[in-house]
Short mmCIF file of C-alpha atoms in Angstrom, two decimals:
data_model
loop_
_atom_site.label_atom_id
_atom_site.label_comp_id
_atom_site.label_asym_id
_atom_site.label_seq_id
_atom_site.Cartn_x
_atom_site.Cartn_y
_atom_site.Cartn_z
CA MET A 27 -27.99 17.68 -18.77
CA PRO A 28 -25.26 20.12 -18.42
CA ALA A 29 -23.96 21.63 -21.72
CA GLY A 30 -20.93 20.72 -23.30
CA MET A 31 -21.41 16.79 -23.16
CA THR A 32 -20.21 15.22 -26.20
CA LEU A 33 -22.08 12.63 -28.15
CA GLY A 34 -19.62 10.04 -27.35
CA LEU A 35 -19.94 10.67 -23.61
CA LEU A 36 -23.55 10.35 -24.07
CA ARG A 37 -23.21 7.00 -25.87
CA ALA A 38 -20.95 5.86 -22.77
CA TRP A 39 -22.93 6.92 -19.87
CA GLY A 40 -26.45 6.86 -20.76
CA SER A 41 -28.94 9.52 -20.23
CA ASN A 42 -27.70 10.36 -16.56
CA GLY A 43 -24.23 10.18 -17.40
CA VAL A 44 -22.87 13.20 -15.67
CA ARG A 45 -22.90 12.16 -11.98
CA SER A 46 -22.70 8.44 -12.86
CA ARG A 47 -20.37 7.26 -10.19
CA ALA A 48 -21.27 3.50 -10.85
CA VAL A 49 -19.05 0.44 -10.95
CA HIS A 50 -18.29 -0.45 -14.53
CA LEU A 51 -18.90 -4.00 -15.26
CA ALA A 52 -19.26 -4.05 -18.98
CA ALA A 53 -16.25 -4.85 -20.91
CA THR A 54 -17.16 -3.09 -23.70
CA GLN A 55 -15.47 0.11 -25.28
CA ALA A 56 -17.92 2.20 -23.05
CA GLN A 57 -16.34 0.86 -19.94
CA GLN A 58 -13.83 3.58 -19.52
CA LYS A 59 -12.50 5.80 -16.80
CA PRO A 60 -15.71 7.29 -15.28
CA ALA A 61 -14.13 10.52 -13.86
CA GLU A 62 -15.38 12.56 -16.63
CA HIS A 63 -18.25 14.98 -15.75
CA ASN A 64 -18.61 18.37 -17.29
CA ALA A 65 -16.28 20.68 -15.84
CA GLU A 66 -14.86 23.64 -17.97
CA ASN A 67 -11.75 24.28 -15.67
CA GLU A 68 -8.95 22.71 -17.32
CA GLU A 69 -6.47 24.45 -15.03
CA GLY A 70 -7.66 23.48 -11.55
CA SER A 71 -10.45 23.71 -9.26
CA GLN A 72 -9.50 26.25 -6.64
CA GLY A 73 -11.93 28.67 -8.61
CA GLY A 74 -14.24 31.25 -7.58
CA ASP A 75 -17.32 29.03 -7.01
CA ASP A 76 -16.00 28.28 -3.47
CA THR A 77 -17.72 30.44 -0.83
CA GLU A 78 -15.63 32.08 1.77
CA TYR A 79 -16.55 29.56 4.53
CA LEU A 80 -15.14 26.83 2.60
CA GLN A 81 -12.02 28.74 1.80
CA ARG A 82 -11.34 29.25 5.40
CA ALA A 83 -12.33 25.81 6.24
CA MET A 84 -9.87 24.43 3.80
CA ALA A 85 -7.22 26.76 4.94
CA SER A 86 -7.61 25.82 8.65
CA SER A 87 -7.92 21.97 7.97
CA LEU A 88 -4.28 22.08 6.97
CA LYS A 89 -3.19 23.55 10.09
CA HIS A 90 -4.09 20.47 12.04
CA ASP A 91 -1.64 17.46 12.06
CA ASP A 92 -4.49 14.84 11.41
CA TYR A 93 -7.70 16.94 10.65
CA PHE A 94 -9.62 13.70 9.77
CA ARG A 95 -8.17 11.50 12.68
CA VAL A 96 -7.22 8.85 10.35
CA ALA A 97 -4.68 7.47 12.84
CA GLU A 98 -7.75 6.09 14.81
CA LEU A 99 -8.81 3.97 11.66
CA PHE A 100 -6.14 1.38 12.20
CA THR A 101 -3.74 -0.30 14.72
CA LEU A 102 -0.33 -1.80 14.14
CA ARG A 103 -1.82 -5.06 15.40
CA ARG A 104 -4.61 -5.01 12.61
CA LEU A 105 -1.93 -4.49 9.95
CA PHE A 106 0.08 -7.39 11.32
CA GLU A 107 -3.19 -9.62 11.39
CA ALA A 108 -3.94 -8.66 7.89
CA ARG A 109 -0.52 -9.91 6.83
CA VAL A 110 0.53 -6.54 5.51
CA HIS A 111 4.22 -7.20 6.75
CA LEU A 112 4.71 -10.00 4.34
CA GLY A 113 6.58 -9.34 1.29
CA HIS A 114 7.98 -11.40 -1.64
CA LYS A 115 10.91 -13.60 -1.85
CA SER A 116 14.26 -11.71 -1.27
CA THR A 117 15.31 -12.59 -4.94
CA CYS A 118 12.74 -10.50 -6.12
CA ARG A 119 13.30 -7.57 -4.12
CA ASN A 120 13.43 -4.12 -5.67
CA ARG A 121 16.44 -2.32 -4.31
CA LEU A 122 14.77 0.79 -3.82
CA MET A 123 12.30 -0.98 -1.19
CA LYS A 124 15.42 -1.70 1.09
CA PRO A 125 14.50 1.34 3.33
CA TYR A 126 11.04 0.09 3.96
CA LEU A 127 12.15 -3.46 5.07
CA PHE A 128 12.37 -4.84 8.54
CA GLY A 129 14.44 -7.84 7.55
CA SER A 130 14.13 -10.97 5.55
CA ARG A 131 13.09 -14.23 7.36
CA LEU A 132 14.51 -17.46 5.54
CA GLY A 133 14.28 -15.84 1.99
CA GLN A 134 11.10 -13.93 2.31
CA ASP A 135 11.25 -10.01 2.97
CA ILE A 136 9.28 -8.63 5.88
CA ILE A 137 8.24 -5.03 5.58
CA ASP A 138 8.89 -2.77 8.65
CA LEU A 139 5.14 -2.01 9.79
CA ASP A 140 6.38 0.95 12.00
CA ARG A 141 7.18 2.80 8.78
CA THR A 142 4.02 1.35 6.97
CA ALA A 143 1.77 2.81 9.73
CA LYS A 144 3.55 6.19 9.50
CA LEU A 145 3.33 6.36 5.78
CA LEU A 146 -0.32 4.71 5.60
CA ARG A 147 -1.50 7.65 8.15
CA THR A 148 -0.04 10.40 5.59
CA ALA A 149 -1.56 8.56 2.77
CA LEU A 150 -5.07 8.34 4.27
CA SER A 151 -4.92 12.00 5.56
CA PHE A 152 -4.00 13.21 1.94
CA THR A 153 -6.89 11.08 0.46
CA ALA A 154 -9.40 12.68 3.09
CA HIS A 155 -7.96 16.01 2.17
CA VAL A 156 -8.51 15.71 -1.46
CA THR A 157 -12.14 14.30 -0.95
CA PHE A 158 -12.83 17.33 1.47
CA ARG A 159 -11.88 19.48 -1.46
CA LYS A 160 -14.55 17.89 -3.59
CA GLY A 161 -11.67 15.95 -5.50
CA CYS A 162 -12.25 12.74 -7.58
CA VAL A 163 -10.28 9.67 -6.59
CA LEU A 164 -9.57 6.75 -8.93
CA PHE A 165 -8.87 3.45 -7.61
CA VAL A 166 -6.71 1.22 -9.84
CA THR A 167 -5.53 -2.24 -9.80
CA SER A 168 -4.45 -4.72 -12.25
CA SER A 169 -5.01 -7.68 -9.97
CA ARG A 170 -8.09 -9.85 -11.36
CA GLN A 171 -8.19 -11.54 -7.97
CA HIS A 172 -9.06 -7.98 -6.20
CA GLY A 173 -10.54 -5.95 -9.07
CA HIS A 174 -14.06 -6.45 -7.93
CA MET A 175 -13.35 -5.68 -4.14
CA VAL A 176 -11.68 -2.34 -5.35
CA GLU A 177 -14.65 -1.49 -7.44
CA LEU A 178 -17.04 -2.15 -4.53
CA ALA A 179 -14.80 -0.01 -2.30
CA ALA A 180 -14.81 2.74 -4.72
CA LYS A 181 -18.67 2.60 -5.01
CA ALA A 182 -18.97 2.65 -1.16
CA CYS A 183 -17.15 6.07 -0.92
CA GLY A 184 -18.74 7.48 -4.13
CA GLN A 185 -15.51 7.61 -6.05
CA TYR A 186 -14.18 5.81 -9.14
CA ALA A 187 -12.51 2.76 -10.06
CA TYR A 188 -10.75 1.21 -12.95
CA THR A 189 -9.80 -2.45 -12.79
CA ARG A 190 -9.59 -3.57 -16.36
CA PRO A 191 -6.45 -3.93 -18.46
CA TRP A 192 -5.13 -0.24 -19.01
CA GLN A 193 -4.81 1.10 -22.31
CA GLU A 194 -1.93 3.30 -22.85
CA GLY A 195 -3.25 6.85 -23.18
CA LEU A 196 -6.41 6.58 -21.08
CA LEU A 197 -5.05 9.54 -19.05
CA THR A 198 -2.62 11.26 -21.20
CA ASN A 199 -4.70 10.93 -24.29
CA ALA A 200 -8.10 10.74 -22.74
CA GLU A 201 -9.84 13.40 -24.90
CA VAL A 202 -9.10 11.26 -28.08
CA GLN A 203 -9.71 7.83 -26.61
CA LEU A 204 -12.71 8.49 -24.44
CA ASN A 205 -14.43 10.96 -27.15
CA ALA A 206 -14.30 13.92 -24.61
CA GLU A 207 -13.10 16.88 -26.39
CA GLY A 208 -14.01 19.90 -24.42
CA SER A 209 -15.46 18.28 -21.60
CA LEU A 210 -12.94 16.29 -19.81
CA SER A 211 -12.12 16.37 -16.10
CA LEU A 212 -9.32 14.02 -14.92
CA PRO A 213 -9.20 12.46 -11.54
CA ASN A 214 -7.40 14.56 -8.86
CA LEU A 215 -5.94 11.55 -7.10
CA LEU A 216 -5.08 8.14 -8.18
CA VAL A 217 -4.88 5.11 -5.74
CA PHE A 218 -3.28 2.01 -6.51
CA PHE A 219 -3.70 -1.32 -4.93
CA GLY A 220 -0.45 -2.66 -6.28
CA ILE A 221 1.66 -0.65 -8.78
CA LEU A 222 2.65 -3.46 -10.97
CA ASN A 223 0.54 -5.10 -13.74
CA ASN A 224 0.08 -8.72 -14.48
CA VAL A 225 3.45 -9.09 -16.15
CA PHE A 226 5.21 -7.52 -12.97
CA GLU A 227 6.06 -4.21 -15.06
CA PRO A 228 5.29 -0.96 -13.65
CA HIS A 229 1.63 0.08 -14.42
CA ILE A 230 1.15 2.36 -17.16
CA ALA A 231 -1.24 4.48 -15.17
CA LEU A 232 1.48 5.20 -12.59
CA ARG A 233 3.57 7.08 -15.33
CA GLU A 234 0.69 8.76 -16.90
CA ALA A 235 -0.56 10.20 -13.63
CA VAL A 236 2.75 11.54 -12.89
CA GLN A 237 3.12 13.01 -16.39
CA LEU A 238 -0.23 14.86 -15.75
CA CYS A 239 0.74 15.93 -12.32
CA ILE A 240 -1.74 13.84 -10.61
CA PRO A 241 -0.72 12.79 -7.08
CA VAL A 242 -0.56 9.02 -6.57
CA VAL A 243 -1.13 7.05 -3.36
CA GLY A 244 0.18 3.59 -4.01
CA ILE A 245 0.42 0.24 -2.18
CA VAL A 246 3.93 -0.77 -2.98
CA ASP A 247 5.16 -4.36 -2.51
CA THR A 248 8.73 -5.34 -2.01
CA ASN A 249 9.19 -6.13 -5.73
CA SER A 250 7.81 -2.78 -6.78
CA ASP A 251 9.45 0.56 -7.59
CA PRO A 252 8.21 3.25 -5.13
CA SER A 253 10.01 6.25 -6.68
CA LEU A 254 7.26 7.85 -8.74
CA VAL A 255 4.61 7.29 -6.11
CA THR A 256 3.92 10.52 -4.28
CA TYR A 257 2.57 8.69 -0.92
CA PRO A 258 3.96 5.21 -1.15
CA VAL A 259 2.67 2.65 1.42
CA PRO A 260 4.77 -0.33 1.60
CA ALA A 261 2.68 -3.44 2.03
CA ASN A 262 1.62 -6.68 1.08
CA ASP A 263 -0.40 -6.06 -2.31
CA ASP A 264 -1.18 -10.06 -2.81
CA SER A 265 -3.15 -11.06 -0.01
CA HIS A 266 -6.76 -10.89 0.23
CA SER A 267 -6.53 -9.81 3.84
CA SER A 268 -4.16 -6.97 2.95
CA ILE A 269 -6.07 -5.60 0.16
CA SER A 270 -9.39 -5.87 2.01
CA LEU A 271 -7.98 -3.76 4.82
CA PHE A 272 -6.72 -1.16 2.48
CA CYS A 273 -9.86 -1.07 0.55
CA ASP A 274 -11.69 -0.38 3.97
CA LEU A 275 -9.11 2.12 5.19
CA LEU A 276 -9.17 4.28 2.09
CA CYS A 277 -12.99 4.03 1.64
CA GLN A 278 -13.30 5.38 5.19
CA ALA A 279 -10.77 8.14 4.88
CA ALA A 280 -12.22 9.25 1.49
CA ASN A 281 -15.79 9.21 3.28
CA ARG A 282 -14.57 11.36 6.21
CA GLY A 283 -13.32 14.15 3.79
CA LYS A 284 -16.58 14.08 1.91
CA ALA A 285 -18.72 13.96 5.06
CA ARG A 286 -16.81 16.95 6.40
CA HIS A 287 -17.37 18.92 3.35
CA GLN A 288 -21.31 18.10 3.39
CA GLN A 289 -21.46 18.99 6.93
CA LEU A 290 -19.93 22.30 6.40
CA GLN A 291 -22.06 23.07 3.23
CA ALA A 292 -25.02 22.00 5.55
CA VAL A 293 -24.09 24.39 8.29
CA PHE A 294 -22.73 27.34 6.42
CA GLY A 295 -24.26 27.09 2.73
CA SER A 296 -27.78 28.09 3.71
CA GLN A 297 -26.26 31.04 5.54
CA ALA A 298 -24.27 32.01 2.31
CA GLN A 299 -27.33 32.15 0.14
CA PRO A 300 -28.61 35.59 1.09
CA SER A 301 -25.37 37.08 0.04
CA THR A 302 -25.34 35.46 -3.37
CA SER A 303 -28.76 36.03 -4.54
CA MET B 21 -1.65 23.03 -18.01
CA SER B 22 -0.85 19.43 -18.02
CA TRP B 23 0.83 19.30 -21.54
CA TYR B 24 3.40 21.85 -20.49
CA THR B 25 4.93 19.35 -17.93
CA ARG B 26 4.77 15.73 -19.00
CA MET B 27 8.64 15.49 -18.26
CA TYR B 28 8.07 12.92 -15.46
CA LYS B 29 11.80 12.20 -15.20
CA VAL B 30 12.67 15.72 -14.11
CA GLY B 31 11.65 16.92 -10.69
CA SER B 32 8.41 15.68 -8.87
CA ILE B 33 4.95 16.87 -9.59
CA TYR B 34 5.27 19.40 -6.98
CA SER B 35 8.32 20.94 -8.22
CA ARG B 36 7.14 21.02 -11.55
CA ILE B 37 3.96 22.96 -10.72
CA GLN B 38 5.84 25.07 -8.61
CA GLY B 39 8.24 25.83 -11.63
CA LEU B 40 5.24 26.55 -13.82
CA MET B 41 4.16 29.04 -11.53
CA ARG B 42 7.27 30.79 -10.88
CA ALA B 43 7.63 31.06 -14.72
CA GLY B 44 4.20 32.77 -14.64
CA VAL B 45 2.61 30.15 -16.88
CA LEU B 46 0.29 28.65 -14.26
CA LYS B 47 -1.49 31.35 -12.17
CA TYR B 48 -1.65 30.64 -8.27
CA GLU B 49 -5.55 30.79 -8.46
CA ASN B 50 -5.51 27.80 -11.10
CA ARG B 51 -3.22 25.67 -9.10
CA PRO B 52 -4.24 21.97 -8.86
CA LEU B 53 -6.41 20.92 -6.08
CA TRP B 54 -3.80 18.92 -4.22
CA PHE B 55 -1.03 21.50 -4.38
CA ASP B 56 -1.84 22.96 -0.82
CA VAL B 57 -2.27 19.61 0.90
CA TYR B 58 1.16 18.53 -0.40
CA LYS B 59 2.61 21.68 0.51
CA ALA B 60 1.18 21.28 4.20
CA PHE B 61 2.06 17.55 4.11
CA PRO B 62 4.86 16.54 1.96
CA PRO B 63 5.68 12.99 1.64
CA GLU B 64 8.75 11.60 3.54
CA CYS B 65 10.67 11.02 0.36
CA GLU B 66 10.27 13.31 -2.73
CA PRO B 67 8.65 11.36 -5.44
CA LEU B 68 11.39 11.72 -8.02
CA TYR B 69 12.23 9.46 -10.92
CA GLN B 70 15.27 7.03 -10.01
CA LYS B 71 17.03 5.04 -12.34
CA ARG B 72 17.64 1.32 -11.65
CA PRO B 73 20.30 1.14 -8.65
CA LEU B 74 23.57 -0.16 -9.57
CA ASP B 75 24.30 -3.78 -8.65
CA GLU B 76 27.59 -2.66 -6.97
CA ASP B 77 25.67 -1.03 -4.28
CA LYS B 78 25.31 -3.18 -1.15
CA ASP B 79 22.04 -4.56 -0.67
CA ASP B 80 22.31 -5.44 2.92
CA VAL B 81 19.08 -6.39 4.66
CA ARG B 82 19.39 -8.19 7.91
CA GLU B 83 18.43 -11.72 8.38
CA ILE B 84 15.72 -12.13 10.74
CA LEU B 85 17.05 -14.90 13.17
CA TYR B 86 16.14 -15.91 16.68
CA PRO B 87 18.07 -17.63 19.45
CA GLU B 88 15.48 -20.55 19.19
CA ASP B 89 15.98 -21.01 15.50
CA GLU B 90 18.84 -23.39 16.47
CA ILE B 91 16.38 -25.51 18.45
CA ARG B 92 13.85 -25.51 15.60
CA ALA B 93 16.69 -26.36 12.95
CA ILE B 94 17.47 -29.33 14.83
CA PHE B 95 13.97 -30.34 15.43
CA PHE B 96 12.99 -30.07 11.80
CA ALA B 97 16.22 -32.13 10.95
CA THR B 98 15.31 -34.94 13.19
CA TYR B 99 11.44 -35.09 13.02
CA GLY B 100 10.33 -33.03 9.89
CA ASN B 101 7.29 -30.99 10.68
CA GLY B 102 6.29 -33.01 13.65
CA PRO B 103 2.98 -35.05 14.23
CA LYS B 104 0.51 -32.02 14.43
CA ALA B 105 -0.56 -30.47 10.99
CA TYR B 106 -0.20 -26.60 10.89
CA ASP B 107 -3.19 -24.46 11.48
CA LEU B 108 -2.38 -21.29 9.85
CA THR B 109 -5.54 -19.55 10.36
CA ASN B 110 -5.32 -19.66 13.91
CA PRO B 111 -3.09 -16.87 15.35
CA LYS B 112 -2.62 -18.58 18.78
CA PHE B 113 -1.79 -22.08 17.13
CA VAL B 114 1.19 -23.74 18.99
CA SER B 115 2.92 -26.44 16.47
CA SER B 116 4.88 -29.38 17.73
CA CYS B 117 8.16 -27.46 16.87
CA GLN B 118 7.01 -24.48 18.96
CA ARG B 119 6.13 -26.85 21.79
CA PHE B 120 9.50 -28.52 21.72
CA VAL B 121 10.94 -24.98 21.73
CA ASN B 122 8.91 -23.85 24.67
CA LYS B 123 9.82 -26.90 26.74
CA TYR B 124 13.45 -26.81 25.70
CA GLN B 125 13.66 -23.26 26.98
CA GLU B 126 11.71 -24.03 30.23
CA LEU B 127 14.15 -26.83 31.00
CA GLU B 128 17.09 -24.64 30.03
CA LYS B 129 16.04 -22.09 32.35
CA ALA B 130 15.50 -24.43 35.33
CA GLY B 131 19.28 -25.11 34.85
CA GLU B 132 19.22 -28.75 35.97
CA HIS B 133 20.59 -30.17 32.80
CA SER B 134 23.74 -29.50 30.78
CA THR B 135 23.30 -28.40 26.86
CA ASP B 136 24.58 -31.70 25.82
CA THR B 137 21.79 -33.53 27.36
CA LEU B 138 19.01 -30.81 27.31
CA PHE B 139 17.58 -32.27 23.72
CA GLU B 140 17.01 -35.86 25.04
CA VAL B 141 15.44 -34.57 28.12
CA THR B 142 13.19 -32.34 26.21
CA ILE B 143 12.09 -35.26 24.14
CA ARG B 144 11.32 -37.57 27.30
CA ALA B 145 9.51 -34.62 28.88
CA LEU B 146 7.34 -34.05 25.84
CA LEU B 147 6.65 -37.90 25.73
CA THR B 148 5.40 -37.88 29.22
CA GLU B 149 3.00 -34.98 28.04
CA GLY B 150 1.71 -37.09 25.45
CA VAL B 151 3.60 -35.91 22.13
CA LEU B 152 4.86 -38.64 20.27
CA LEU B 153 7.80 -37.64 18.07
CA ARG B 154 8.80 -39.90 15.14
CA ARG B 155 12.27 -39.66 13.93
CA ARG B 156 11.98 -38.73 10.21
CA GLY B 157 15.48 -37.57 9.47
CA PHE B 158 18.73 -37.82 11.20
CA SER B 159 19.33 -39.00 14.75
CA THR B 160 19.45 -36.08 17.22
CA ALA B 161 23.14 -36.13 17.80
CA HIS B 162 23.58 -36.20 14.00
CA ALA B 163 21.13 -33.52 13.43
CA LYS B 164 22.62 -31.30 16.16
CA ALA B 165 26.08 -31.70 14.49
CA LYS B 166 24.83 -30.70 11.39
CA VAL B 167 22.96 -27.56 12.48
CA LEU B 168 25.56 -26.35 14.92
CA GLY B 169 28.53 -27.36 12.60
CA ASN B 170 30.81 -28.88 14.73
CA ALA B 171 32.99 -31.31 12.82
CA LYS B 172 34.11 -33.26 15.78
CA ASN B 173 30.44 -33.97 16.93
CA GLU B 174 29.44 -35.04 13.55
CA ASP B 175 32.18 -37.59 13.22
CA GLU B 176 31.34 -38.90 16.79
CA ALA B 177 27.73 -38.91 15.68
CA VAL B 178 28.01 -40.91 12.51
CA LEU B 179 30.45 -43.52 13.84
CA GLY B 180 28.82 -43.86 17.40
#
């Protein structure tokens, strides 16, 4: 058990708390944001632990346009068949979503899938790069319909999810609310499957993430405000087929990044050992 | 670091971190994990806080309308949804309305009939194929007049 874990965390996570990436099904106080493993670095994680091979790999990965080949994960047809293009009624439209709309068909907004595809590729690529650098991703949704599906997706790629009603301050006041003074590590990326909460207001976690300079990948529907989302993906956030598709895609992207990191570690890690010992 | 820069309404996350680095408060070695990735692949639109747009701004999103919508409108006005229930789970499903539209366009392309008589011809053609259309709303002539908005035709249809 690494040093620095507070009693509060131990209570919350049990004896194998540090690397518990489990889906949190209990609705108790302990059912909090899971991305807190002991890390002393408060400032960032570009630190000196990474060996040279990893630094070089990270630098060269950025030179490729699509290092993780996320473009092959989906096609426009697949987006269409998952009904990603269906927006809300034109009367609920958020003015800021206008650039992403193809048009409105008899009062229902239709999202431009060409733009969605391009933005989705960028978002998936970003997610893969973050997991490549051993970043933690937190999947967030307010939708009770999709909560479990999102949790399963997070579990499938070894990341984290929070699909319960969000208490204000879970990120910005994490040290107090989660009893984690001195041993807190926040997620490196937030992924929203719908950026509105159950009363059609902007999700509090979005504002909190932006306050803490955490990048956000978000599925924005036609009634949502995309301005604070770092990598918005204009898409349908209400249909099961649509959210299911995005869970699948984001999971695959995250896995690709992680797999590449593990691959490099397997190849070069053993070679690096003699120099460090 | 994070508590220096919670001003989310000023600049994007990237510009704020950059600002901290320029000011010397945040060292380059301690930059966040995502910083290099963002720099290499910046989003199309910088994620700046935007106030609610003014209502005076034009909100012109184009209506998606097709030439066959006219035919569909007349069909729906006359026959409602048609005899066949809609199966939305099947992507290749052809509804009665769509069948009507297809037949109409086929006959139109053949060019043997004038536009006035094309509707009646289509109805008869579908009848021979076994599609029984029961009139629910207006007569075809009246429906056509309502949809196409020709006042003269409407008067004729009501009277005749």
